[in-house]
C-alpha cells in the first residue's frame, strides 16, 4: 500500500449561517487508506465528507488532491465515488441500469459498459439479479448495488456515509466483511462515515474522531483505542474505568496508591476493563473494591465494582467466580503501562 498523502484537509471550517459545523480541521489521507470519520450524531462527519466530495464549499481552508488545490473543483471534476446514507438508487432502473448509469454519463461504449456491469455485479455478489428493480431487493442487496454503482468507473476515492446504518446487525456484519474485502482487493482510498465505534475499529486503517465539529484525534484503531488523546475519545471508544487523581499527593484519590507518573492537569486515571484484573499477591497495585454485581455472560462474567470513594469500575473474568457474592471485598490490579491519565 502506498503511503503518499492523497487528500489533504487544510484548516477547513464550515459554517451554516452563524452555526459552526466544523472548526479548523487539519488531516491527511494517504492513498489506499481506509479512513473512518467517527463521532456522535451532529459532530460534523457528513459535513466533512460532503466537502471532500465537492458537494458543498467550505467556509474557510483548502483541500488538496495529490498536492493540487481542489477546493474549487466541482464534484464531477473530483470524480470520487459516493455511497449516500440510505440507498439513493434510481427506482425506475434495474440493477444493471443503475450500475451502468455513471458509465453512460462518461459516454463509455456499449460493450465496455456491459463488461464492466457484469464484472461489478459479480464483485458484489448480485449475479442473477441484474434485471430486478430496487424495490424487489432486500436492504443489503440495495446497498450492494449502491456500492457497485459508486465503484463502477474506478474512482480513486470512495466516500461512504453510514452505508450500513439501516441494516440489521447480522447483515451489517456481513456487509462490513465484504467492504473490507473490496478495500483490500481494489486498493482504493475509502473515507467512511460512521457513528459506530466497533464498525470503525473493525474496518479502518485509520480513524478520525470528531466531537462538536472538532477533530479530537486521528490514528490507527490501536492508537486511538489504547492511547486516547483525551477523555472524550477514551469514553467514546469502548468502555473505560476512570479513577479520580489527587493532584496534591500524586496518588489515586482516597488511597495511598502512588502512580508512576501523574500527568499535570489531568483529573483521572483511565484503565480499559480488559486491562483490569482481580489482584494477585505479587501485584504492585492493589486497589480495594466492593463487588456490587456480577453479570454472567456465558464465556465470561462482568464484575461491577465500587471503590471506597464510590467510583464505579468494571472488569471481565473468563471463569465464573461462583464463590463471590455482591458485597464481597476484593482487590483489583492493573499494569501501570496499561493506564493513562485523562
Ligand atoms: N445544511 C445545513 N444547514 C444548517 N445546519 C446544518 C446543515 N447540515 C448540517 N448542519 C448542522 O451541522 C452539524 C453537523 O452536521 P453533520 O455533519 O450532518 O453531522 P453528522 O454527520 O456527524 O451527524 C449538525 O449540528 C447539523 O444540524
Ligand atoms: Mg451524518
GROMACS .gro file of C-alpha atoms and ligand atoms in nm:
model
  370
    1UNK     CA    1   0.000   0.000   0.000
    2UNK     CA    2   0.141   0.339  -0.097
    3UNK     CA    3   0.160   0.592   0.183
    4UNK     CA    4   0.178   0.920  -0.004
    5UNK     CA    5  -0.076   1.175   0.109
    6UNK     CA    6  -0.356   1.183  -0.145
    7UNK     CA    7  -0.605   1.415   0.018
    8UNK     CA    8  -0.508   1.698   0.248
    9UNK     CA    9  -0.765   1.881   0.457
   10UNK     CA   10  -0.601   2.214   0.548
   11UNK     CA   11  -0.764   2.435   0.814
   12UNK     CA   12  -1.110   2.351   0.683
   13UNK     CA   13  -1.403   2.523   0.853
   14UNK     CA   14  -1.773   2.517   0.768
   15UNK     CA   15  -2.043   2.749   0.894
   16UNK     CA   16  -2.414   2.727   0.828
   17UNK     CA   17  -2.521   3.085   0.892
   18UNK     CA   18  -2.373   3.160   1.233
   19UNK     CA   19  -2.354   2.793   1.333
   20UNK     CA   20  -2.005   2.646   1.317
   21UNK     CA   21  -2.047   2.287   1.194
   22UNK     CA   22  -1.673   2.229   1.153
   23UNK     CA   23  -1.389   2.402   1.334
   24UNK     CA   24  -1.039   2.421   1.200
   25UNK     CA   25  -0.983   2.071   1.062
   26UNK     CA   26  -0.640   1.950   0.952
   27UNK     CA   27  -0.581   1.594   0.842
   28UNK     CA   28  -0.414   1.393   0.570
   29UNK     CA   29  -0.548   1.083   0.396
   30UNK     CA   30  -0.294   0.851   0.237
   31UNK     CA   31  -0.359   0.673  -0.090
   32UNK     CA   32  -0.520   0.333  -0.025
   33UNK     CA   33  -0.617   0.419   0.331
   34UNK     CA   34  -0.948   0.321   0.489
   35UNK     CA   35  -1.023   0.627   0.699
   36UNK     CA   36  -1.331   0.633   0.918
   37UNK     CA   37  -1.477   0.963   1.032
   38UNK     CA   38  -1.622   0.863   1.368
   39UNK     CA   39  -1.825   1.068   1.611
   40UNK     CA   40  -2.168   1.114   1.764
   41UNK     CA   41  -2.460   1.241   1.562
   42UNK     CA   42  -2.417   1.608   1.469
   43UNK     CA   43  -2.038   1.608   1.514
   44UNK     CA   44  -1.970   1.718   1.155
   45UNK     CA   45  -1.885   1.387   0.984
   46UNK     CA   46  -2.123   1.420   0.690
   47UNK     CA   47  -2.029   1.785   0.654
   48UNK     CA   48  -1.661   1.695   0.611
   49UNK     CA   49  -1.739   1.410   0.370
   50UNK     CA   50  -1.956   1.643   0.164
   51UNK     CA   51  -1.676   1.900   0.146
   52UNK     CA   52  -1.422   1.635   0.041
   53UNK     CA   53  -1.660   1.515  -0.231
   54UNK     CA   54  -1.717   1.869  -0.357
   55UNK     CA   55  -2.092   1.868  -0.292
   56UNK     CA   56  -2.062   2.183  -0.081
   57UNK     CA   57  -1.795   2.452  -0.037
   58UNK     CA   58  -1.601   2.513   0.285
   59UNK     CA   59  -1.627   2.849   0.465
   60UNK     CA   60  -1.250   2.855   0.515
   61UNK     CA   61  -0.942   2.646   0.442
   62UNK     CA   62  -0.823   2.443   0.147
   63UNK     CA   63  -0.848   2.089   0.015
   64UNK     CA   64  -0.563   1.932  -0.178
   65UNK     CA   65  -0.564   1.625  -0.402
   66UNK     CA   66  -0.223   1.483  -0.493
   67UNK     CA   67  -0.080   1.821  -0.392
   68UNK     CA   68  -0.313   2.020  -0.618
   69UNK     CA   69  -0.562   2.268  -0.476
   70UNK     CA   70  -0.905   2.114  -0.545
   71UNK     CA   71  -1.102   2.348  -0.315
   72UNK     CA   72  -1.291   2.498  -0.607
   73UNK     CA   73  -1.321   2.187  -0.822
   74UNK     CA   74  -1.683   2.080  -0.870
   75UNK     CA   75  -1.777   1.729  -0.756
   76UNK     CA   76  -1.770   1.599  -1.113
   77UNK     CA   77  -1.411   1.708  -1.165
   78UNK     CA   78  -1.302   1.534  -0.844
   79UNK     CA   79  -1.470   1.215  -0.967
   80UNK     CA   80  -1.490   1.048  -0.627
   81UNK     CA   81  -1.742   0.767  -0.582
   82UNK     CA   82  -2.011   0.834  -0.325
   83UNK     CA   83  -2.241   0.598  -0.135
   84UNK     CA   84  -2.501   0.806   0.044
   85UNK     CA   85  -2.685   0.736   0.367
   86UNK     CA   86  -2.992   0.540   0.255
   87UNK     CA   87  -2.956   0.375  -0.084
   88UNK     CA   88  -3.042   0.654  -0.328
   89UNK     CA   89  -3.084   0.413  -0.620
   90UNK     CA   90  -3.285   0.511  -0.925
   91UNK     CA   91  -3.614   0.328  -0.856
   92UNK     CA   92  -3.722   0.305  -1.221
   93UNK     CA   93  -3.391   0.149  -1.334
   94UNK     CA   94  -3.287  -0.216  -1.297
   95UNK     CA   95  -2.981  -0.328  -1.104
   96UNK     CA   96  -2.775  -0.339  -1.424
   97UNK     CA   97  -2.903   0.001  -1.540
   98UNK     CA   98  -2.828   0.157  -1.202
   99UNK     CA   99  -2.470   0.032  -1.214
  100UNK     CA  100  -2.435   0.136  -1.579
  101UNK     CA  101  -2.558   0.489  -1.512
  102UNK     CA  102  -2.227   0.660  -1.424
  103UNK     CA  103  -2.059   0.479  -1.716
  104UNK     CA  104  -2.322   0.611  -1.957
  105UNK     CA  105  -2.266   0.962  -1.821
  106UNK     CA  106  -1.898   0.908  -1.905
  107UNK     CA  107  -2.005   0.802  -2.255
  108UNK     CA  108  -1.827   0.466  -2.246
  109UNK     CA  109  -1.901   0.227  -2.530
  110UNK     CA  110  -2.189  -0.021  -2.501
  111UNK     CA  111  -1.952  -0.316  -2.497
  112UNK     CA  112  -1.735  -0.157  -2.227
  113UNK     CA  113  -2.039  -0.081  -2.015
  114UNK     CA  114  -2.176  -0.436  -2.048
  115UNK     CA  115  -1.839  -0.583  -1.948
  116UNK     CA  116  -1.796  -0.354  -1.653
  117UNK     CA  117  -2.153  -0.404  -1.526
  118UNK     CA  118  -2.110  -0.783  -1.542
  119UNK     CA  119  -1.783  -0.751  -1.351
  120UNK     CA  120  -1.936  -0.527  -1.083
  121UNK     CA  121  -2.247  -0.742  -1.042
  122UNK     CA  122  -2.024  -1.040  -0.976
  123UNK     CA  123  -1.795  -0.845  -0.743
  124UNK     CA  124  -2.082  -0.753  -0.511
  125UNK     CA  125  -2.246  -1.096  -0.535
  126UNK     CA  126  -2.559  -0.998  -0.725
  127UNK     CA  127  -2.535  -1.233  -1.023
  128UNK     CA  128  -2.884  -1.332  -1.133
  129UNK     CA  129  -3.040  -1.011  -1.002
  130UNK     CA  130  -2.938  -0.785  -1.294
  131UNK     CA  131  -3.290  -0.731  -1.427
  132UNK     CA  132  -3.458  -0.658  -1.094
  133UNK     CA  133  -3.578  -0.317  -0.984
  134UNK     CA  134  -3.453  -0.187  -0.647
  135UNK     CA  135  -3.792  -0.246  -0.481
  136UNK     CA  136  -3.752  -0.620  -0.547
  137UNK     CA  137  -3.426  -0.627  -0.348
  138UNK     CA  138  -3.351  -0.652   0.024
  139UNK     CA  139  -3.178  -0.366   0.204
  140UNK     CA  140  -2.843  -0.541   0.188
  141UNK     CA  141  -2.881  -0.609  -0.184
  142UNK     CA  142  -2.975  -0.247  -0.249
  143UNK     CA  143  -2.667  -0.132  -0.063
  144UNK     CA  144  -2.455  -0.367  -0.276
  145UNK     CA  145  -2.598  -0.206  -0.589
  146UNK     CA  146  -2.512   0.137  -0.448
  147UNK     CA  147  -2.156   0.017  -0.382
  148UNK     CA  148  -2.124  -0.133  -0.730
  149UNK     CA  149  -2.256   0.185  -0.889
  150UNK     CA  150  -2.012   0.402  -0.694
  151UNK     CA  151  -1.717   0.177  -0.784
  152UNK     CA  152  -1.814   0.112  -1.148
  153UNK     CA  153  -1.597   0.384  -1.301
  154UNK     CA  154  -1.299   0.300  -1.078
  155UNK     CA  155  -1.285   0.620  -0.875
  156UNK     CA  156  -0.960   0.694  -0.696
  157UNK     CA  157  -1.154   0.768  -0.378
  158UNK     CA  158  -1.476   0.618  -0.246
  159UNK     CA  159  -1.678   0.821   0.005
  160UNK     CA  160  -1.934   0.634   0.214
  161UNK     CA  161  -2.181   0.797   0.452
  162UNK     CA  162  -2.310   0.547   0.712
  163UNK     CA  163  -2.388   0.297   0.433
  164UNK     CA  164  -2.494   0.017   0.667
  165UNK     CA  165  -2.687   0.206   0.934
  166UNK     CA  166  -3.026   0.090   0.802
  167UNK     CA  167  -2.930  -0.278   0.801
  168UNK     CA  168  -2.993  -0.526   1.082
  169UNK     CA  169  -2.696  -0.641   1.289
  170UNK     CA  170  -2.619  -0.970   1.108
  171UNK     CA  171  -2.643  -0.820   0.764
  172UNK     CA  172  -2.433  -0.525   0.875
  173UNK     CA  173  -2.159  -0.763   0.987
  174UNK     CA  174  -2.170  -0.941   0.652
  175UNK     CA  175  -2.157  -0.614   0.455
  176UNK     CA  176  -1.865  -0.495   0.669
  177UNK     CA  177  -1.674  -0.811   0.575
  178UNK     CA  178  -1.749  -0.750   0.209
  179UNK     CA  179  -1.639  -0.389   0.231
  180UNK     CA  180  -1.310  -0.496   0.391
  181UNK     CA  181  -1.256  -0.744   0.111
  182UNK     CA  182  -1.339  -0.483  -0.155
  183UNK     CA  183  -1.098  -0.237   0.001
  184UNK     CA  184  -0.824  -0.498   0.015
  185UNK     CA  185  -0.880  -0.611  -0.345
  186UNK     CA  186  -0.917  -0.267  -0.502
  187UNK     CA  187  -0.664  -0.061  -0.305
  188UNK     CA  188  -0.893   0.241  -0.350
  189UNK     CA  189  -0.892   0.509  -0.080
  190UNK     CA  190  -1.206   0.475   0.133
  191UNK     CA  191  -1.342   0.756   0.351
  192UNK     CA  192  -1.619   0.611   0.562
  193UNK     CA  193  -1.855   0.795   0.795
  194UNK     CA  194  -1.993   0.607   1.095
  195UNK     CA  195  -2.111   0.671   1.450
  196UNK     CA  196  -2.050   0.304   1.537
  197UNK     CA  197  -1.724   0.257   1.729
  198UNK     CA  198  -1.698  -0.117   1.669
  199UNK     CA  199  -1.758  -0.071   1.298
  200UNK     CA  200  -1.482   0.189   1.281
  201UNK     CA  201  -1.237  -0.026   1.479
  202UNK     CA  202  -1.311  -0.334   1.267
  203UNK     CA  203  -1.287  -0.174   0.924
  204UNK     CA  204  -1.040   0.109   0.928
  205UNK     CA  205  -0.672   0.154   0.875
  206UNK     CA  206  -0.714   0.496   1.040
  207UNK     CA  207  -0.986   0.662   1.247
  208UNK     CA  208  -1.053   1.034   1.284
  209UNK     CA  209  -1.268   1.109   1.588
  210UNK     CA  210  -1.494   1.414   1.590
  211UNK     CA  211  -1.697   1.590   1.854
  212UNK     CA  212  -1.886   1.919   1.811
  213UNK     CA  213  -1.718   1.984   1.477
  214UNK     CA  214  -1.367   1.947   1.619
  215UNK     CA  215  -1.114   1.675   1.535
  216UNK     CA  216  -1.031   1.502   1.865
  217UNK     CA  217  -0.774   1.253   1.745
  218UNK     CA  218  -0.658   1.068   1.436
  219UNK     CA  219  -0.463   0.744   1.435
  220UNK     CA  220  -0.475   0.371   1.374
  221UNK     CA  221  -0.750   0.180   1.557
  222UNK     CA  222  -0.490   0.058   1.808
  223UNK     CA  223  -0.357   0.409   1.869
  224UNK     CA  224  -0.690   0.574   1.930
  225UNK     CA  225  -0.819   0.285   2.145
  226UNK     CA  226  -0.507   0.217   2.350
  227UNK     CA  227  -0.383   0.576   2.372
  228UNK     CA  228  -0.678   0.813   2.361
  229UNK     CA  229  -0.570   1.175   2.339
  230UNK     CA  230  -0.840   1.300   2.573
  231UNK     CA  231  -1.133   1.200   2.787
  232UNK     CA  232  -1.388   1.229   2.508
  233UNK     CA  233  -1.200   0.979   2.291
  234UNK     CA  234  -1.137   0.749   2.588
  235UNK     CA  235  -1.506   0.736   2.677
  236UNK     CA  236  -1.640   0.732   2.322
  237UNK     CA  237  -1.431   0.433   2.210
  238UNK     CA  238  -1.548   0.143   2.423
  239UNK     CA  239  -1.578   0.103   2.799
  240UNK     CA  240  -1.337   0.274   3.032
  241UNK     CA  241  -1.274   0.277   3.405
  242UNK     CA  242  -1.199   0.622   3.545
  243UNK     CA  243  -1.042   0.684   3.886
  244UNK     CA  244  -1.001   1.032   4.035
  245UNK     CA  245  -0.649   1.156   4.081
  246UNK     CA  246  -0.543   1.359   4.383
  247UNK     CA  247  -0.332   1.633   4.228
  248UNK     CA  248  -0.163   1.730   4.555
  249UNK     CA  249  -0.036   1.385   4.654
  250UNK     CA  250   0.017   1.223   4.314
  251UNK     CA  251  -0.190   0.930   4.439
  252UNK     CA  252  -0.521   0.783   4.340
  253UNK     CA  253  -0.783   0.978   4.536
  254UNK     CA  254  -0.863   0.829   4.880
  255UNK     CA  255  -0.586   0.571   4.855
  256UNK     CA  256  -0.214   0.559   4.919
  257UNK     CA  257  -0.156   0.405   4.578
  258UNK     CA  258   0.119   0.605   4.419
  259UNK     CA  259   0.116   0.647   4.047
  260UNK     CA  260   0.433   0.610   3.846
  261UNK     CA  261   0.377   0.950   3.689
  262UNK     CA  262   0.078   1.170   3.736
  263UNK     CA  263   0.029   1.398   3.443
  264UNK     CA  264  -0.013   1.763   3.532
  265UNK     CA  265  -0.358   1.900   3.475
  266UNK     CA  266  -0.525   1.559   3.429
  267UNK     CA  267  -0.800   1.466   3.669
  268UNK     CA  268  -0.848   1.094   3.611
  269UNK     CA  269  -0.660   0.775   3.560
  270UNK     CA  270  -0.816   0.562   3.286
  271UNK     CA  271  -0.791   0.183   3.254
  272UNK     CA  272  -0.980  -0.029   2.999
  273UNK     CA  273  -1.186  -0.305   3.168
  274UNK     CA  274  -0.991  -0.574   2.982
  275UNK     CA  275  -0.670  -0.445   3.142
  276UNK     CA  276  -0.808  -0.465   3.494
  277UNK     CA  277  -0.799  -0.793   3.690
  278UNK     CA  278  -0.850  -0.930   4.037
  279UNK     CA  279  -0.522  -0.869   4.219
  280UNK     CA  280  -0.276  -1.150   4.289
  281UNK     CA  281  -0.042  -1.128   4.591
  282UNK     CA  282   0.253  -1.007   4.386
  283UNK     CA  283   0.070  -0.729   4.203
  284UNK     CA  284   0.221  -0.385   4.269
  285UNK     CA  285  -0.113  -0.208   4.255
  286UNK     CA  286  -0.383  -0.337   4.491
  287UNK     CA  287  -0.696  -0.126   4.492
  288UNK     CA  288  -0.963  -0.235   4.742
  289UNK     CA  289  -1.313  -0.253   4.596
  290UNK     CA  290  -1.652  -0.394   4.686
  291UNK     CA  291  -1.843  -0.621   4.446
  292UNK     CA  292  -2.172  -0.457   4.352
  293UNK     CA  293  -2.295  -0.702   4.096
  294UNK     CA  294  -2.185  -0.991   3.881
  295UNK     CA  295  -2.333  -1.043   3.535
  296UNK     CA  296  -2.297  -1.386   3.379
  297UNK     CA  297  -2.227  -1.351   3.005
  298UNK     CA  298  -2.167  -1.712   2.905
  299UNK     CA  299  -1.800  -1.715   2.809
  300UNK     CA  300  -1.716  -1.466   3.082
  301UNK     CA  301  -1.861  -1.266   3.370
  302UNK     CA  302  -1.872  -0.891   3.412
  303UNK     CA  303  -1.797  -0.766   3.761
  304UNK     CA  304  -1.934  -0.430   3.865
  305UNK     CA  305  -1.723  -0.289   4.144
  306UNK     CA  306  -1.714   0.019   4.365
  307UNK     CA  307  -1.415   0.188   4.525
  308UNK     CA  308  -1.425   0.324   4.881
  309UNK     CA  309  -1.470   0.667   4.724
  310UNK     CA  310  -1.782   0.544   4.542
  311UNK     CA  311  -1.633   0.528   4.193
  312UNK     CA  312  -1.765   0.251   3.971
  313UNK     CA  313  -1.534   0.008   3.794
  314UNK     CA  314  -1.589  -0.280   3.561
  315UNK     CA  315  -1.381  -0.583   3.473
  316UNK     CA  316  -1.428  -0.915   3.298
  317UNK     CA  317  -1.341  -1.258   3.430
  318UNK     CA  318  -1.303  -1.557   3.200
  319UNK     CA  319  -1.428  -1.802   3.461
  320UNK     CA  320  -1.745  -1.764   3.656
  321UNK     CA  321  -1.641  -1.682   4.013
  322UNK     CA  322  -1.906  -1.881   4.192
  323UNK     CA  323  -1.775  -1.802   4.540
  324UNK     CA  324  -1.828  -1.429   4.500
  325UNK     CA  325  -2.139  -1.261   4.631
  326UNK     CA  326  -2.238  -0.899   4.596
  327UNK     CA  327  -2.081  -0.715   4.891
  328UNK     CA  328  -1.757  -0.920   4.876
  329UNK     CA  329  -1.440  -0.722   4.947
  330UNK     CA  330  -1.193  -0.765   4.661
  331UNK     CA  331  -0.878  -0.607   4.529
  332UNK     CA  332  -0.813  -0.512   4.170
  333UNK     CA  333  -0.486  -0.466   3.987
  334UNK     CA  334  -0.358  -0.345   3.653
  335UNK     CA  335  -0.022  -0.288   3.493
  336UNK     CA  336   0.086   0.074   3.510
  337UNK     CA  337   0.167   0.073   3.139
  338UNK     CA  338  -0.197  -0.003   3.058
  339UNK     CA  339  -0.325   0.306   3.238
  340UNK     CA  340  -0.326   0.664   3.119
  341UNK     CA  341  -0.427   0.999   3.261
  342UNK     CA  342  -0.715   1.192   3.103
  343LIG     N1  343  -2.743   2.235   0.552
  343LIG     C1  344  -2.734   2.261   0.682
  343LIG     N2  345  -2.783   2.375   0.736
  343LIG     C2  346  -2.773   2.401   0.867
  343LIG     N3  347  -2.712   2.319   0.958
  343LIG     C3  348  -2.661   2.205   0.911
  343LIG     C4  349  -2.669   2.168   0.772
  343LIG     N4  350  -2.608   2.049   0.756
  343LIG     C5  351  -2.565   2.012   0.880
  343LIG     N5  352  -2.596   2.107   0.972
  343LIG     C6  353  -2.562   2.100   1.114
  343LIG     O1  354  -2.422   2.082   1.127
  343LIG     C7  355  -2.392   1.991   1.231
  343LIG     C8  356  -2.312   1.876   1.177
  343LIG     O2  357  -2.394   1.801   1.091
  343LIG     P1  358  -2.346   1.669   1.019
  343LIG     O3  359  -2.216   1.694   0.952
  343LIG     O4  360  -2.459   1.622   0.934
  343LIG     O5  361  -2.323   1.572   1.144
  343LIG     P2  362  -2.300   1.414   1.149
  343LIG     O6  363  -2.289   1.363   1.010
  343LIG     O7  364  -2.174   1.397   1.229
  343LIG     O8  365  -2.419   1.358   1.222
  343LIG     C9  366  -2.524   1.949   1.291
  343LIG     O9  367  -2.547   2.027   1.406
  343LIG    C10  368  -2.624   1.980   1.182
  343LIG    O10  369  -2.750   2.010   1.236
  344LIG    MG1  370  -2.413   1.227   0.912
   0.00000   0.00000   0.00000
